[in-house]
Short mmCIF file of C-alpha atoms in Angstrom, two decimals:
data_model
loop_
_atom_site.label_atom_id
_atom_site.label_comp_id
_atom_site.label_asym_id
_atom_site.label_seq_id
_atom_site.Cartn_x
_atom_site.Cartn_y
_atom_site.Cartn_z
CA MET A 105 260.36 -10.73 -114.38
CA VAL A 106 263.42 -8.62 -112.91
CA VAL A 107 262.89 -7.25 -109.35
CA GLY A 108 263.69 -3.84 -108.58
CA GLU A 109 266.61 -4.54 -105.76
CA ILE A 110 265.67 -1.29 -104.11
CA SER A 111 262.06 -0.11 -103.10
CA GLN A 112 261.57 3.72 -103.94
CA ASP A 113 259.53 6.05 -101.47
CA ARG A 114 256.52 7.63 -102.98
CA GLU A 115 254.82 10.76 -100.64
CA LEU A 116 251.09 9.70 -102.45
CA VAL A 117 250.34 7.11 -104.56
CA ILE A 118 247.47 7.00 -106.66
CA ILE A 119 246.17 3.11 -108.05
CA GLY A 120 243.91 4.29 -111.46
CA GLY A 121 243.48 6.82 -114.16
CA GLY A 122 240.07 7.37 -114.32
CA PRO A 123 238.25 10.46 -113.59
CA GLY A 124 238.42 10.37 -109.99
CA GLY A 125 242.36 9.36 -109.80
CA TYR A 126 243.32 11.97 -112.12
CA SER A 127 241.54 14.70 -110.23
CA ALA A 128 242.94 13.73 -107.29
CA ALA A 129 246.15 13.57 -108.82
CA ILE A 130 246.23 17.23 -110.46
CA ARG A 131 244.43 18.60 -106.82
CA GLY A 132 246.96 17.12 -105.05
CA ALA A 133 249.76 18.38 -107.21
CA GLN A 134 248.09 21.53 -106.79
CA LEU A 135 247.82 21.21 -102.96
CA GLY A 136 251.96 20.77 -103.21
CA LEU A 137 252.01 17.78 -102.88
CA SER A 138 254.31 14.56 -104.66
CA VAL A 139 252.07 12.62 -106.74
CA THR A 140 252.94 9.21 -108.48
CA LEU A 141 250.11 8.01 -110.48
CA ILE A 142 249.50 4.05 -111.80
CA GLU A 143 247.52 2.98 -114.48
CA GLN A 144 247.83 -0.14 -116.06
CA SER A 145 246.14 0.60 -119.19
CA SER A 146 244.95 4.14 -120.78
CA MET A 147 244.83 7.28 -119.08
CA GLY A 148 240.96 8.46 -118.32
CA GLY A 149 240.02 4.90 -117.22
CA VAL A 150 236.74 3.03 -118.64
CA CYS A 151 234.09 6.10 -118.17
CA LEU A 152 236.60 8.22 -120.68
CA ASN A 153 237.42 5.50 -122.93
CA LYS A 154 234.15 3.12 -122.75
CA GLY A 155 231.72 4.36 -120.70
CA CYS A 156 230.56 8.18 -120.21
CA ILE A 157 232.24 9.47 -122.90
CA PRO A 158 231.74 6.79 -125.76
CA SER A 159 227.96 6.45 -124.41
CA LYS A 160 227.19 10.67 -124.94
CA VAL A 161 228.65 10.59 -128.36
CA PHE A 162 225.71 8.71 -129.23
CA THR A 163 223.46 10.48 -127.11
CA HIS A 164 224.29 13.41 -128.86
CA ALA A 165 223.82 12.18 -131.94
CA ALA A 166 220.71 10.12 -131.41
CA ALA A 167 219.29 13.99 -129.82
CA LYS A 168 220.91 15.84 -132.92
CA ARG A 169 219.45 13.30 -135.39
CA GLU A 170 215.67 13.68 -133.75
CA GLU A 171 216.58 17.90 -134.42
CA THR A 172 216.47 17.09 -138.37
CA LYS A 173 213.04 16.88 -138.09
CA HIS A 174 212.36 20.46 -136.93
CA LEU A 175 215.17 21.97 -139.52
CA HIS A 176 212.31 22.03 -142.32
CA ASP A 177 210.37 23.98 -139.97
CA LEU A 178 212.69 26.74 -139.87
CA GLY A 179 213.31 26.48 -143.53
CA ILE A 180 216.63 24.51 -143.68
CA GLY A 181 217.10 21.98 -146.32
CA SER A 182 217.16 18.50 -144.35
CA GLY A 183 219.16 17.15 -147.54
CA ASP A 184 220.61 13.20 -146.93
CA THR A 185 219.27 12.28 -143.69
CA SER A 186 220.64 8.78 -143.82
CA PHE A 187 222.74 7.61 -140.59
CA ASN A 188 226.48 6.45 -140.95
CA LEU A 189 227.53 4.66 -138.24
CA LYS A 190 230.96 4.22 -139.37
CA LYS A 191 231.61 8.11 -139.18
CA LEU A 192 230.12 8.52 -135.34
CA LEU A 193 232.62 5.86 -134.53
CA SER A 194 235.10 7.87 -136.02
CA TYR A 195 234.28 10.72 -134.57
CA LYS A 196 233.87 9.01 -131.03
CA THR A 197 237.43 7.72 -131.79
CA LYS A 198 238.39 11.47 -132.51
CA VAL A 199 236.87 12.69 -128.92
CA ILE A 200 237.90 9.80 -126.75
CA ASP A 201 241.82 10.20 -128.15
CA GLY A 202 241.73 14.28 -128.02
CA LEU A 203 240.44 14.43 -123.79
CA ARG A 204 242.74 11.57 -123.20
CA PHE A 205 245.78 13.56 -124.68
CA GLY A 206 244.05 16.62 -122.68
CA VAL A 207 243.97 14.26 -119.56
CA GLU A 208 248.47 13.06 -120.54
CA SER A 209 248.95 16.68 -120.87
CA LEU A 210 247.06 17.86 -117.66
CA CYS A 211 248.94 15.55 -115.60
CA LYS A 212 252.56 16.33 -117.20
CA GLU A 213 251.93 20.22 -116.64
CA ASN A 214 251.03 19.77 -112.97
CA LYS A 215 254.62 17.47 -112.62
CA ILE A 216 252.52 14.19 -111.44
CA GLU A 217 254.62 10.80 -112.18
CA ILE A 218 253.05 8.45 -114.49
CA ILE A 219 253.33 4.90 -114.16
CA ARG A 220 252.28 2.07 -116.17
CA GLY A 221 251.56 -1.22 -114.94
CA LYS A 222 249.03 -3.58 -112.75
CA ALA A 223 249.49 -2.50 -108.76
CA THR A 224 249.60 -4.97 -105.83
CA PHE A 225 249.72 -4.11 -102.40
CA ILE A 226 252.46 -5.60 -100.54
CA GLY A 227 251.74 -4.20 -97.06
CA ALA A 228 249.67 -0.80 -95.78
CA ASP A 229 252.73 1.01 -96.96
CA ARG A 230 254.09 -0.67 -100.29
CA ILE A 231 252.75 -1.78 -103.71
CA GLY A 232 254.29 -3.55 -106.21
CA VAL A 233 254.12 -2.59 -109.88
CA GLU A 234 254.63 -5.03 -112.26
CA ASN A 235 255.27 -4.09 -116.14
CA GLY A 236 256.22 -6.59 -118.56
CA HIS A 237 259.66 -8.21 -117.35
CA GLN A 238 259.97 -5.11 -114.60
CA PHE A 239 258.61 -5.29 -111.34
CA ASP A 240 259.36 -2.15 -109.02
CA ILE A 241 258.31 -1.64 -105.15
CA TYR A 242 257.00 1.59 -103.82
CA VAL A 243 257.11 3.10 -100.23
CA PHE A 244 254.61 5.32 -99.93
CA LYS A 245 253.12 7.54 -97.32
CA GLN A 246 249.71 7.68 -98.64
CA ALA A 247 248.04 6.10 -100.95
CA ILE A 248 244.14 6.26 -102.70
CA ILE A 249 242.48 3.41 -104.66
CA ALA A 250 241.00 4.44 -107.23
CA THR A 251 240.14 1.34 -109.75
CA GLY A 252 236.70 1.37 -110.25
CA SER A 253 234.34 -1.07 -111.33
CA ILE A 254 234.28 -4.38 -113.59
CA PRO A 255 230.55 -5.47 -115.39
CA LEU A 256 228.68 -9.41 -113.92
CA MET A 257 226.88 -10.92 -116.19
CA PRO A 258 223.62 -12.06 -114.66
CA VAL A 259 223.33 -15.11 -112.75
CA GLY A 260 221.83 -17.91 -115.34
CA MET A 261 222.54 -15.33 -118.66
CA GLN A 262 225.31 -16.59 -121.42
CA LYS A 263 227.41 -14.16 -122.97
CA GLY A 264 227.94 -13.84 -126.51
CA PRO A 265 228.39 -11.91 -129.35
CA ARG A 266 225.48 -10.44 -129.86
CA THR A 267 224.69 -9.94 -125.56
CA LEU A 268 226.31 -6.76 -125.26
CA LEU A 269 227.06 -4.95 -121.54
CA SER A 270 227.86 -1.05 -120.93
CA HIS A 271 231.57 -1.15 -122.55
CA GLU A 272 230.58 -3.09 -125.14
CA ILE A 273 227.20 -1.44 -126.69
CA PHE A 274 228.71 1.67 -128.43
CA GLU A 275 231.41 -0.39 -129.99
CA LEU A 276 228.58 -1.65 -132.18
CA GLU A 277 229.68 -1.33 -136.01
CA GLU A 278 225.96 -2.02 -137.01
CA VAL A 279 222.68 -0.37 -135.79
CA PRO A 280 220.70 -3.21 -134.31
CA GLU A 281 217.71 -4.36 -136.37
CA HIS A 282 215.67 -5.14 -133.24
CA LEU A 283 217.66 -3.93 -129.93
CA ILE A 284 216.35 -5.79 -126.84
CA VAL A 285 217.24 -3.92 -123.41
CA VAL A 286 216.85 -5.42 -119.89
CA GLY A 287 217.37 -2.77 -117.26
CA GLN A 288 215.52 0.42 -116.23
CA ASP A 289 218.56 2.53 -114.56
CA TYR A 290 219.67 5.64 -116.74
CA ILE A 291 222.20 3.38 -118.55
CA ALA A 292 219.62 1.46 -120.20
CA LEU A 293 217.21 4.41 -120.88
CA GLU A 294 220.00 6.29 -122.54
CA VAL A 295 220.90 3.31 -125.21
CA ALA A 296 217.19 2.55 -125.99
CA SER A 297 216.48 6.19 -126.53
CA SER A 298 219.49 6.76 -128.78
CA TYR A 299 219.02 3.43 -130.82
CA ALA A 300 215.47 3.94 -130.79
CA ALA A 301 216.53 7.38 -132.83
CA LEU A 302 219.37 6.33 -134.56
CA GLY A 303 217.16 3.86 -136.50
CA ALA A 304 216.46 0.57 -134.03
CA LYS A 305 213.73 -1.30 -133.34
CA VAL A 306 213.96 -1.34 -129.65
CA SER A 307 212.17 -3.41 -126.56
CA ILE A 308 212.35 -2.83 -123.13
CA LEU A 309 212.18 -5.39 -120.38
CA MET A 310 211.67 -3.43 -117.33
CA ASP A 311 211.70 -4.77 -113.81
CA ASP A 312 207.66 -4.25 -112.82
CA GLU A 313 208.42 -4.19 -109.17
CA ALA A 314 211.29 -1.57 -109.12
CA GLY A 315 210.03 0.84 -112.02
CA TYR A 316 211.88 4.23 -113.41
CA PRO A 317 214.42 5.47 -110.63
CA PHE A 318 212.80 8.71 -111.21
CA ASP A 319 209.48 11.00 -109.94
CA GLU A 320 206.59 9.17 -110.60
CA SER A 321 206.05 12.29 -113.06
CA ILE A 322 208.76 12.06 -114.60
CA ASN A 323 208.37 7.98 -115.16
CA LYS A 324 204.76 8.41 -116.34
CA GLU A 325 206.28 11.27 -118.88
CA LEU A 326 208.90 8.66 -120.23
CA ASN A 327 206.01 6.14 -120.81
CA ARG A 328 204.28 8.16 -123.13
CA LEU A 329 207.15 9.52 -125.14
CA PHE A 330 208.74 5.27 -125.26
CA LYS A 331 205.15 5.18 -126.81
CA LYS A 332 205.40 8.27 -129.03
CA ARG A 333 208.90 6.94 -130.15
CA LYS A 334 207.44 3.32 -131.20
CA ILE A 335 209.48 1.60 -128.42
CA ASN A 336 208.42 -1.14 -126.95
CA VAL A 337 208.26 -1.49 -122.73
CA LEU A 338 207.61 -5.11 -121.46
CA LYS A 339 206.82 -5.44 -117.79
CA ILE A 340 208.67 -8.71 -116.25
CA SER A 341 209.45 -10.51 -113.09
CA GLU A 342 212.02 -12.14 -114.10
CA VAL A 343 214.56 -13.02 -117.09
CA LEU A 344 214.27 -16.81 -117.30
CA SER A 345 216.35 -17.64 -119.95
CA THR A 346 218.50 -16.46 -122.93
CA ASN A 347 219.50 -18.04 -126.61
CA GLU A 348 221.94 -16.32 -128.85
CA SER A 349 222.53 -18.48 -132.45
CA ASP A 350 224.10 -16.26 -135.51
CA ASP A 351 220.87 -14.95 -136.76
CA GLY A 352 219.47 -13.33 -133.89
CA ILE A 353 218.75 -13.26 -129.78
CA SER A 354 215.66 -14.81 -127.89
CA ILE A 355 214.89 -14.06 -124.39
CA VAL A 356 212.43 -15.48 -122.62
CA PHE A 357 211.30 -13.86 -119.32
CA GLN A 358 208.15 -14.15 -116.73
CA SER A 359 205.91 -11.20 -117.43
CA SER A 360 204.36 -9.52 -114.46
CA LYS A 361 201.32 -11.23 -115.20
CA ASP A 362 203.21 -14.75 -114.33
CA MET A 363 202.93 -15.79 -118.06
CA GLU A 364 206.28 -16.97 -119.60
CA GLU A 365 207.09 -15.27 -122.91
CA THR A 366 209.76 -15.36 -125.51
CA LEU A 367 210.98 -12.16 -127.23
CA GLN A 368 213.06 -12.43 -130.51
CA GLY A 369 215.29 -9.72 -131.28
CA SER A 370 218.84 -8.85 -133.25
CA HIS A 371 221.06 -7.74 -130.20
CA LEU A 372 220.29 -8.04 -126.12
CA PHE A 373 222.36 -5.19 -123.79
CA LEU A 374 221.90 -5.74 -120.12
CA SER A 375 222.32 -2.90 -118.10
CA GLY A 376 223.58 -4.97 -115.32
CA ASP A 377 225.11 -4.75 -112.29
CA ARG A 378 228.66 -4.46 -111.42
CA LYS A 379 231.74 -5.28 -108.53
CA PRO A 380 234.26 -3.04 -107.32
CA ASN A 381 237.64 -4.04 -109.42
CA VAL A 382 239.47 -4.76 -105.92
CA GLU A 383 240.38 -8.32 -106.44
CA PRO A 384 243.76 -7.83 -108.24
CA LEU A 385 245.15 -5.07 -105.42
CA GLY A 386 245.81 -7.78 -102.51
CA ILE A 387 244.18 -5.89 -100.17
CA SER A 388 242.69 -8.58 -98.25
CA ARG A 389 245.77 -9.84 -97.22
CA PHE A 390 246.16 -6.99 -94.37
CA GLY A 391 242.22 -6.85 -93.17
CA ILE A 392 241.32 -3.57 -94.99
CA LYS A 393 237.43 -3.34 -94.36
CA GLN A 394 235.01 -4.80 -96.85
CA THR A 395 231.84 -4.89 -97.58
CA ALA A 396 229.98 -8.42 -98.59
CA GLU A 397 229.73 -7.05 -101.92
CA GLY A 398 234.20 -6.31 -101.83
CA PHE A 399 233.22 -2.27 -101.38
CA ILE A 400 236.32 -0.76 -99.47
CA LYS A 401 234.32 1.10 -96.41
CA VAL A 402 235.41 4.51 -96.02
CA ASP A 403 234.32 7.32 -93.84
CA GLU A 404 233.71 11.08 -94.73
CA THR A 405 237.03 11.46 -95.59
CA MET A 406 237.57 8.83 -98.05
CA GLN A 407 240.32 7.23 -95.10
CA SER A 408 239.38 3.39 -95.58
CA SER A 409 240.34 1.39 -91.91
CA ILE A 410 244.21 1.71 -92.95
CA ALA A 411 244.72 4.91 -92.13
CA SER A 412 247.35 5.41 -94.81
CA ILE A 413 244.89 4.17 -97.61
CA TYR A 414 241.77 5.89 -98.99
CA ALA A 415 239.66 4.53 -101.48
CA ILE A 416 237.43 6.80 -104.05
CA GLY A 417 235.11 6.19 -106.69
CA ASP A 418 233.36 2.80 -108.11
CA VAL A 419 235.52 1.17 -105.14
CA THR A 420 232.98 2.54 -102.47
CA GLU A 421 229.79 1.96 -101.95
CA GLY A 422 226.93 4.15 -103.19
CA PRO A 423 226.40 5.25 -107.25
CA LEU A 424 228.67 4.10 -109.47
CA LEU A 425 229.23 7.42 -111.11
CA ALA A 426 232.41 9.31 -112.48
CA MET A 427 230.88 12.48 -110.62
CA LYS A 428 230.72 10.60 -107.22
CA ALA A 429 234.98 9.70 -108.11
CA ILE A 430 235.87 13.02 -108.79
CA LYS A 431 234.29 14.49 -105.59
CA GLN A 432 235.63 11.84 -103.65
CA GLY A 433 239.19 12.20 -105.07
CA LYS A 434 239.66 16.22 -104.39
CA THR A 435 237.83 15.45 -101.00
CA ALA A 436 240.73 12.56 -100.31
CA VAL A 437 244.00 14.65 -101.28
CA GLU A 438 242.18 17.58 -99.45
CA SER A 439 242.12 15.63 -95.81
CA ILE A 440 245.63 14.33 -97.01
CA ALA A 441 247.20 17.62 -97.59
CA GLY A 442 245.89 18.90 -94.18
CA GLY A 443 242.05 20.12 -94.99
CA LYS A 444 238.75 19.58 -93.01
CA GLN A 445 237.06 18.58 -96.27
CA GLU A 446 234.00 15.78 -96.37
CA VAL A 447 231.96 14.33 -98.60
CA ASP A 448 227.81 14.80 -98.17
CA PHE A 449 225.86 13.25 -100.95
CA THR A 450 222.25 14.31 -99.95
CA PHE A 451 221.53 16.29 -103.03
CA PHE A 452 223.20 13.73 -105.33
CA PRO A 453 221.87 14.78 -109.01
CA VAL A 454 220.95 11.75 -110.64
CA ILE A 455 220.54 12.44 -114.31
CA ALA A 456 219.81 10.70 -117.94
CA HIS A 457 221.11 11.95 -121.48
CA THR A 458 217.48 10.27 -122.52
CA ILE A 459 215.92 12.23 -125.33
CA PRO A 460 214.51 14.52 -123.94
CA PRO A 461 217.19 14.35 -121.29
CA ILE A 462 216.35 13.94 -117.38
CA ALA A 463 217.60 15.59 -114.30
CA SER A 464 216.03 14.71 -110.13
CA VAL A 465 217.36 16.35 -107.00
CA GLY A 466 215.90 15.96 -103.60
CA LEU A 467 212.62 14.76 -102.39
CA ASN A 468 210.15 13.55 -105.02
CA GLU A 469 206.68 12.62 -104.73
CA GLN A 470 206.52 9.07 -103.56
CA GLN A 471 209.16 9.76 -100.45
CA ALA A 472 207.35 12.67 -99.48
CA ARG A 473 204.55 10.17 -98.86
CA ASP A 474 206.58 7.76 -97.22
CA LEU A 475 207.88 10.36 -94.72
CA GLU A 476 204.34 11.69 -94.15
CA MET A 477 205.70 14.88 -95.16
CA LYS A 478 202.92 17.91 -95.93
CA VAL A 479 204.74 19.80 -99.06
CA ARG A 480 203.09 22.15 -102.07
CA ILE A 481 203.85 20.57 -105.33
CA SER A 482 203.76 22.39 -108.53
CA GLN A 483 204.73 21.21 -111.80
CA PHE A 484 205.47 23.58 -115.01
CA ALA A 485 205.31 21.78 -118.76
CA LEU A 486 207.63 23.51 -120.86
CA ALA A 487 204.75 23.45 -123.66
CA GLY A 488 203.81 26.54 -122.07
CA ASN A 489 207.88 28.03 -122.67
CA GLY A 490 208.53 30.23 -125.21
CA TYR A 491 212.06 28.91 -125.51
CA GLY A 492 210.60 25.36 -126.31
CA THR A 493 207.94 26.54 -129.13
CA ILE A 494 210.99 28.16 -130.76
CA THR A 495 213.15 25.06 -130.69
CA GLY A 496 210.62 22.76 -131.30
CA LYS A 497 211.74 20.97 -127.73
CA LYS A 498 208.69 20.92 -126.07
CA ASP A 499 208.48 18.34 -124.70
CA GLY A 500 208.25 17.61 -120.95
CA PHE A 501 208.42 19.41 -117.48
CA ILE A 502 209.62 21.10 -114.42
CA LYS A 503 208.38 19.94 -110.85
CA VAL A 504 209.06 21.44 -107.62
CA LEU A 505 208.58 20.30 -104.13
CA SER A 506 208.45 22.97 -100.93
CA ASP A 507 208.01 21.92 -97.70
CA SER A 508 204.08 23.97 -96.96
CA SER A 509 205.27 25.39 -93.80
CA THR A 510 208.72 26.78 -94.29
CA ASP A 511 208.56 27.33 -97.89
CA LEU A 512 211.84 25.43 -98.62
CA ILE A 513 212.49 23.49 -101.49
CA MET A 514 212.78 20.46 -101.31
CA GLY A 515 213.29 18.36 -104.29
CA ILE A 516 213.64 19.61 -108.00
CA HIS A 517 212.79 17.43 -111.12
CA MET A 518 213.02 17.88 -114.60
CA ILE A 519 212.23 16.31 -117.75
CA GLY A 520 213.35 18.28 -121.01
CA GLU A 521 215.33 20.21 -122.98
CA GLY A 522 218.50 22.06 -120.96
CA ALA A 523 217.72 19.31 -118.04
CA ILE A 524 221.68 18.41 -116.91
CA GLU A 525 222.89 21.80 -117.63
CA MET A 526 220.24 23.20 -115.06
CA SER A 527 220.96 20.25 -112.51
CA GLY A 528 223.63 22.12 -111.13
CA SER A 529 221.71 24.80 -110.20
CA PHE A 530 219.37 22.27 -108.50
CA VAL A 531 221.73 21.38 -106.62
CA GLN A 532 222.97 24.47 -105.03
CA LEU A 533 219.46 25.71 -104.37
CA LEU A 534 218.78 22.37 -102.46
CA GLU A 535 222.42 22.99 -100.60
CA MET A 536 221.87 26.41 -99.80
CA ALA A 537 218.50 25.59 -98.21
CA ALA A 538 216.91 28.02 -100.50
CA LYS A 539 213.17 29.13 -100.26
CA GLU A 540 210.53 29.74 -102.71
CA GLU A 541 211.02 33.24 -102.51
CA ASP A 542 214.95 32.34 -103.47
CA ILE A 543 213.78 31.40 -106.63
CA LYS A 544 211.37 34.16 -107.16
CA PHE A 545 213.27 37.43 -106.40
CA PRO A 546 216.07 36.50 -109.39
CA THR A 547 215.71 38.13 -112.89
CA TYR A 548 215.40 35.25 -115.31
CA ALA A 549 217.08 35.82 -118.85
CA HIS A 550 214.21 35.63 -121.76
CA PRO A 551 213.36 33.61 -123.65
CA GLY A 552 215.06 30.34 -122.32
CA PHE A 553 214.63 27.22 -120.77
CA ASN A 554 215.39 28.77 -117.07
CA GLU A 555 212.01 30.36 -117.06
CA GLY A 556 210.75 27.39 -116.65
CA LEU A 557 211.39 26.62 -113.08
CA LEU A 558 210.42 30.31 -112.24
CA GLU A 559 206.91 29.36 -113.36
CA ALA A 560 207.06 25.91 -111.53
CA VAL A 561 207.66 27.48 -108.47
CA GLU A 562 205.61 30.71 -109.26
CA GLY A 563 202.83 27.76 -109.53
CA LEU A 564 202.91 26.67 -105.88
CA ILE A 565 201.17 29.34 -104.79
CA GLY A 566 199.27 29.71 -108.00
CA GLN A 567 201.15 32.89 -109.68
CA ALA A 568 202.38 30.39 -112.74
CA ILE A 569 202.35 33.08 -115.72
CA HIS A 570 201.65 30.82 -118.66
CA ALA A 571 200.07 28.13 -116.87
CA ALA A 572 196.10 27.60 -116.67
CA PRO A 573 194.63 28.95 -113.95
CA SER A 574 193.08 25.37 -112.84
CA LYS A 575 196.98 24.39 -112.87
CA ASN A 576 197.79 27.22 -110.61
CA LYS A 577 196.10 26.20 -107.52
CA LYS A 578 198.03 25.58 -104.83
CA LYS A 579 198.27 21.56 -104.09
CA ASP A 580 198.97 20.45 -100.62
CA LEU A 581 200.56 16.68 -100.52
CA LEU A 582 198.98 15.54 -97.44
CA SER A 583 200.45 12.64 -94.84
CA ILE A 584 199.28 9.47 -95.57
#
């Protein structure tokens, strides 16, 4: 190893080139800061290279394959509907490479210095970067930690080639004959939904106590759709053991009825837990405050207990999602540049690229009960939406909750085509403290899925046009 003789000064150093890191770097450059970004692996981080983007290539392909069933009704010859996984993997690589090149080009255009290597904190104001035999020291004014998280194997489970974690499941070179999915978070649901549409037999082992992470109406609809698509959902209390062989994998679990059962499959996917990727940084040497799980404690501006160091994304507490990292990254550099920005995730959207997709923002029905709130509830089925009929995307609904005394919109939940794209509007409505009238007043494009939101809100007071009168009655959720 060759050690740099002289330390080099830098204004802002960002460790990690994932969505949070490169967004922070570009925003910092926009604000006139001199930015250095350190990345050990590929620009774009796990999200672009192994997580968000690869998974959405698969969910997009799965959704398109589902659409082929509708082509015959439109008079379009469907031809060969077989699925070629090798072509999909090639397309995935093309997408990833293109997006990575775009990120690198944006950093170059914004005059961001990119340093390759492994970063380690030497002190509260300096970092060492190792790249092969070279070791350089950088003294910084401010630093942002954006090193993401790494997957954890559940306790007691053995890792083998047929047992796959989130960064591996979309690397398979064959469609599993029988994929067993353990978990019920958005990743598990996307994996189950996608591989089922691509031709795999799929079984989900779901923690009976935790359930799906959505409003109870969406959870019920999910079960209906999974049954329709022959996805087997088994409610369990605990996974006891797994046994992997060259031919397949077996998993022993305790069912929700306290019976020990065994399920055989070809592959096993574990959505599992993740831990913050901070140990290699050496931050424990100078007392930066962390939780028991290792997450870095930050304030509303993303500043840690060390004034010169900020942290964003998966290394901080909260959902381990790219959209959180991006927002935190922008907030951190805006604060460093002298602004008064802060992060507030009160109306953080929960989404899943299932078939159909899901978006959930704000209060759900169970939470309203727990808070003993009195709310109005309306649910509009997309089967009554004209565009849903045209496109054959009639599964799902939009559900709205409002405060019965103030008419404030408290929550919006959707399962159905367009849910992901509409989720931004849901967040904006809740952030702006919209009332029922604020949604009813504007004019909505026709035909379109957006009309479903209008009808759901009109249904709060029995005025939805495309719903039967018996479903239009005002519904109050009384405190329990």
